[in-house]
Amino acid sequence: MKFIKKLSYIITGLAALYVAYITATGEILNYINFADPLNEMGFCVCALMIAAGFLFIGFSKDEINVPCSKELDNEWYNESI
């Protein structure tokens, strides 16, 4: 199940990367009419950021261990009560 979930993140990242590519080359103007070139540039940057995020999630490790002391855990627990 984890493999399929990771694969879906990678595929979504690649799809967003393709959208950014066709936006940068101007091919997307056949499908979407932008009012201003700045809108097109912003759309390309957003697609690149979405692609980077999904690819980062897709290729990251499952578990990230953060070292923390038991005293600090107890302190946070006592503050939340």
Coordinates of N, CA, C and O in Angstrom, one line a residue:
M1 N 0.8 -1.2 0.0 CA 0.0 0.0 0.0 C 0.9 1.3 0.0 O 0.5 2.2 -0.7
K2 N 2.0 1.2 0.7 CA 2.9 2.4 0.8 C 3.5 2.7 -0.6 O 3.6 3.8 -1.0
F3 N 3.8 1.6 -1.3 CA 4.4 1.7 -2.6 C 3.4 2.4 -3.6 O 3.8 3.3 -4.4
I4 N 2.2 2.0 -3.6 CA 1.2 2.6 -4.5 C 1.0 4.1 -4.1 O 0.8 4.9 -5.0
K5 N 1.0 4.4 -2.8 CA 0.8 5.8 -2.4 C 2.0 6.6 -2.8 O 1.8 7.8 -3.4
K6 N 3.2 6.1 -2.6 CA 4.4 6.8 -3.1 C 4.4 7.0 -4.6 O 4.8 8.1 -5.1
L7 N 4.0 5.9 -5.3 CA 4.0 6.0 -6.8 C 3.0 7.1 -7.2 O 3.2 7.8 -8.2
S8 N 1.8 7.2 -6.5 CA 0.9 8.2 -7.0 C 1.4 9.6 -6.7 O 1.1 10.5 -7.5
Y9 N 2.2 9.8 -5.7 CA 2.8 11.1 -5.5 C 3.8 11.4 -6.6 O 3.9 12.6 -7.1
I10 N 4.6 10.4 -7.0 CA 5.6 10.6 -8.0 C 4.9 10.9 -9.3 O 5.3 11.8 -10.1
I11 N 3.8 10.2 -9.7 CA 3.1 10.4 -10.9 C 2.5 11.8 -10.9 O 2.5 12.5 -12.0
T12 N 1.9 12.2 -9.8 CA 1.3 13.5 -9.7 C 2.4 14.6 -9.9 O 2.1 15.6 -10.6
G13 N 3.5 14.4 -9.3 CA 4.6 15.3 -9.5 C 5.1 15.4 -10.9 O 5.4 16.5 -11.4
L14 N 5.2 14.3 -11.6 CA 5.6 14.3 -13.0 C 4.5 15.0 -13.9 O 4.9 15.7 -14.8
A15 N 3.3 14.8 -13.5 CA 2.2 15.5 -14.3 C 2.3 17.0 -14.1 O 2.1 17.8 -15.1
A16 N 2.5 17.4 -12.9 CA 2.7 18.9 -12.6 C 3.9 19.4 -13.3 O 3.9 20.6 -13.8
L17 N 5.0 18.6 -13.4 CA 6.2 19.0 -14.1 C 5.9 19.2 -15.6 O 6.4 20.1 -16.2
Y18 N 5.1 18.3 -16.1 CA 4.7 18.4 -17.5 C 3.9 19.6 -17.8 O 4.1 20.3 -18.8
V19 N 2.9 19.9 -16.9 CA 2.1 21.2 -17.0 C 3.0 22.4 -17.0 O 2.9 23.3 -17.8
A20 N 4.0 22.4 -16.1 CA 5.0 23.5 -16.1 C 5.8 23.6 -17.4 O 6.0 24.7 -17.9
Y21 N 6.2 22.5 -17.9 CA 6.9 22.5 -19.2 C 6.1 23.0 -20.3 O 6.6 23.9 -21.1
I22 N 4.9 22.6 -20.5 CA 4.1 23.1 -21.6 C 3.7 24.5 -21.4 O 3.4 25.2 -22.3
T23 N 3.7 25.0 -20.1 CA 3.4 26.4 -19.9 C 4.6 27.2 -20.3 O 4.5 28.3 -20.9
A24 N 5.8 26.7 -19.9 CA 7.0 27.5 -20.2 C 7.3 27.5 -21.7 O 7.8 28.5 -22.2
T25 N 6.9 26.5 -22.5 CA 7.1 26.5 -23.9 C 6.0 27.2 -24.7 O 6.2 27.5 -25.9
G26 N 4.9 27.5 -24.0 CA 3.8 28.3 -24.6 C 2.8 27.4 -25.3 O 1.8 27.9 -25.9
E27 N 2.9 26.1 -25.2 CA 2.0 25.1 -25.8 C 0.6 25.2 -25.1 O -0.4 24.9 -25.7
I28 N 0.6 25.6 -23.8 CA -0.6 25.6 -23.1 C -1.6 26.7 -23.5 O -2.8 26.6 -23.2
L29 N -1.0 27.6 -24.3 CA -1.9 28.7 -24.8 C -2.9 28.2 -25.8 O -3.9 28.9 -26.1
N30 N -2.7 27.0 -26.3 CA -3.8 26.4 -27.2 C -5.0 25.9 -26.3 O -6.0 25.7 -26.9
Y31 N -4.8 25.8 -25.0 CA -5.9 25.3 -24.2 C -6.4 26.3 -23.2 O -7.6 26.3 -22.9
I32 N -5.5 27.2 -22.7 CA -5.9 28.2 -21.7 C -5.5 29.6 -22.3 O -4.3 29.7 -22.7
N33 N -6.4 30.5 -22.2 CA -6.0 31.9 -22.6 C -5.7 32.7 -21.3 O -6.6 32.9 -20.5
F34 N -4.5 33.1 -21.2 CA -4.1 34.0 -20.1 C -4.2 35.4 -20.4 O -4.0 35.8 -21.5
A35 N -4.7 36.2 -19.4 CA -4.9 37.6 -19.7 C -3.6 38.4 -19.8 O -3.5 39.5 -20.4
D36 N -2.5 37.9 -19.1 CA -1.3 38.7 -19.1 C -0.1 37.6 -19.0 O -0.3 36.6 -18.5
P37 N 1.0 38.0 -19.6 CA 2.2 37.1 -19.5 C 2.6 36.8 -18.1 O 3.1 35.7 -17.8
L38 N 2.4 37.8 -17.1 CA 2.7 37.5 -15.7 C 1.8 36.4 -15.1 O 2.3 35.7 -14.3
N39 N 0.6 36.3 -15.6 CA -0.3 35.2 -15.1 C 0.3 33.9 -15.6 O 0.2 32.9 -14.8
E40 N 0.7 33.8 -16.8 CA 1.3 32.6 -17.3 C 2.6 32.2 -16.6 O 2.8 31.1 -16.2
M41 N 3.4 33.2 -16.2 CA 4.6 32.9 -15.5 C 4.3 32.5 -14.1 O 4.9 31.5 -13.5
G42 N 3.3 33.1 -13.4 CA 2.9 32.7 -12.1 C 2.3 31.3 -12.1 O 2.6 30.5 -11.2
F43 N 1.6 30.9 -13.1 CA 1.0 29.6 -13.3 C 2.1 28.6 -13.4 O 2.1 27.5 -12.8
C44 N 3.2 28.9 -14.2 CA 4.3 28.0 -14.4 C 5.1 27.8 -13.1 O 5.5 26.7 -12.7
V45 N 5.3 28.9 -12.3 CA 6.0 28.8 -11.0 C 5.2 28.0 -10.0 O 5.8 27.1 -9.3
C46 N 3.9 28.2 -10.0 CA 3.0 27.4 -9.1 C 3.1 25.9 -9.5 O 3.2 25.0 -8.6
A47 N 3.1 25.6 -10.7 CA 3.1 24.2 -11.2 C 4.5 23.6 -10.8 O 4.6 22.4 -10.4
L48 N 5.6 24.4 -10.9 CA 6.9 23.9 -10.5 C 7.0 23.6 -9.1 O 7.6 22.6 -8.6
M49 N 6.4 24.5 -8.2 CA 6.4 24.3 -6.8 C 5.6 23.1 -6.4 O 6.0 22.3 -5.5
I50 N 4.4 22.9 -7.0 CA 3.6 21.7 -6.8 C 4.4 20.4 -7.1 O 4.4 19.4 -6.4
A51 N 5.0 20.5 -8.3 CA 5.8 19.3 -8.8 C 7.0 19.0 -7.8 O 7.2 17.8 -7.4
A52 N 7.6 20.0 -7.3 CA 8.7 19.8 -6.4 C 8.2 19.2 -5.1 O 8.9 18.3 -4.5
G53 N 7.1 19.7 -4.6 CA 6.5 19.2 -3.3 C 6.1 17.7 -3.5 O 6.5 16.9 -2.6
F54 N 5.4 17.4 -4.5 CA 5.0 16.0 -4.7 C 6.2 15.1 -4.9 O 6.2 13.9 -4.4
L55 N 7.2 15.5 -5.7 CA 8.3 14.7 -5.9 C 9.2 14.5 -4.6 O 9.7 13.4 -4.4
F56 N 9.2 15.5 -3.8 CA 9.9 15.4 -2.5 C 9.2 14.4 -1.6 O 9.9 13.6 -1.0
I57 N 7.9 14.5 -1.6 CA 7.1 13.5 -0.8 C 7.3 12.1 -1.3 O 7.4 11.2 -0.6
G58 N 7.3 12.0 -2.6 CA 7.3 10.7 -3.2 C 8.7 10.0 -3.0 O 8.7 8.8 -2.9
F59 N 9.7 10.7 -3.0 CA 11.1 10.1 -2.9 C 11.6 10.2 -1.4 O 12.7 9.8 -1.2
S60 N 10.9 10.8 -0.5 CA 11.4 10.9 0.9 C 11.2 9.5 1.6 O 10.4 8.7 1.2
K61 N 12.0 9.4 2.7 CA 11.9 8.2 3.5 C 10.6 8.2 4.3 O 10.0 9.3 4.5
D62 N 10.1 7.0 4.7 CA 8.8 6.9 5.4 C 8.9 7.4 6.8 O 8.0 8.1 7.3
E63 N 10.0 7.1 7.5 CA 10.1 7.5 8.9 C 11.2 8.5 9.1 O 12.3 8.3 8.6
I64 N 10.9 9.5 9.8 CA 11.9 10.5 10.1 C 12.0 10.6 11.7 O 11.0 10.9 12.3
N65 N 13.1 10.1 12.2 CA 13.3 10.1 13.6 C 13.9 11.4 14.1 O 15.0 11.8 13.6
V66 N 13.2 12.0 15.0 CA 13.7 13.3 15.6 C 14.2 12.9 17.1 O 13.3 12.5 17.9
P67 N 15.5 13.1 17.3 CA 15.9 12.8 18.7 C 15.3 13.8 19.7 O 15.4 15.0 19.5
C68 N 14.8 13.3 20.8 CA 14.2 14.1 21.8 C 14.4 13.4 23.1 O 14.2 12.2 23.2
S69 N 14.6 14.2 24.2 CA 14.8 13.6 25.5 C 13.5 13.4 26.2 O 12.5 14.0 25.9
K70 N 13.5 12.4 27.1 CA 12.2 12.1 27.8 C 11.9 13.3 28.8 O 10.7 13.6 29.0
E71 N 12.9 14.0 29.3 CA 12.6 15.2 30.1 C 11.8 16.2 29.4 O 10.9 16.8 29.9
L72 N 12.2 16.5 28.1 CA 11.5 17.5 27.3 C 10.1 17.0 27.0 O 9.2 17.8 27.0
D73 N 10.0 15.7 26.7 CA 8.6 15.2 26.4 C 7.7 15.4 27.6 O 6.6 15.8 27.5
N74 N 8.3 15.1 28.8 CA 7.5 15.3 30.1 C 7.1 16.7 30.3 O 6.0 17.1 30.7
E75 N 8.1 17.6 30.0 CA 7.8 19.1 30.2 C 6.7 19.5 29.2 O 5.8 20.3 29.7
W76 N 6.7 19.1 28.0 CA 5.7 19.5 27.0 C 4.3 18.9 27.5 O 3.3 19.5 27.3
Y77 N 4.4 17.7 28.0 CA 3.1 17.0 28.5 C 2.6 17.8 29.7 O 1.4 18.0 29.7
N78 N 3.4 18.2 30.6 CA 2.9 18.9 31.8 C 2.4 20.3 31.4 O 1.5 20.8 32.1
E79 N 3.0 20.9 30.4 CA 2.5 22.3 29.9 C 1.1 22.1 29.3 O 0.3 23.1 29.3
S80 N 0.8 21.0 28.7 CA -0.5 20.9 27.9 C -1.6 20.6 28.9 O -2.8 20.6 28.5
I81 N -1.3 20.2 30.1 CA -2.4 19.8 31.1 C -3.0 21.1 31.7 O -2.5 22.1 31.9

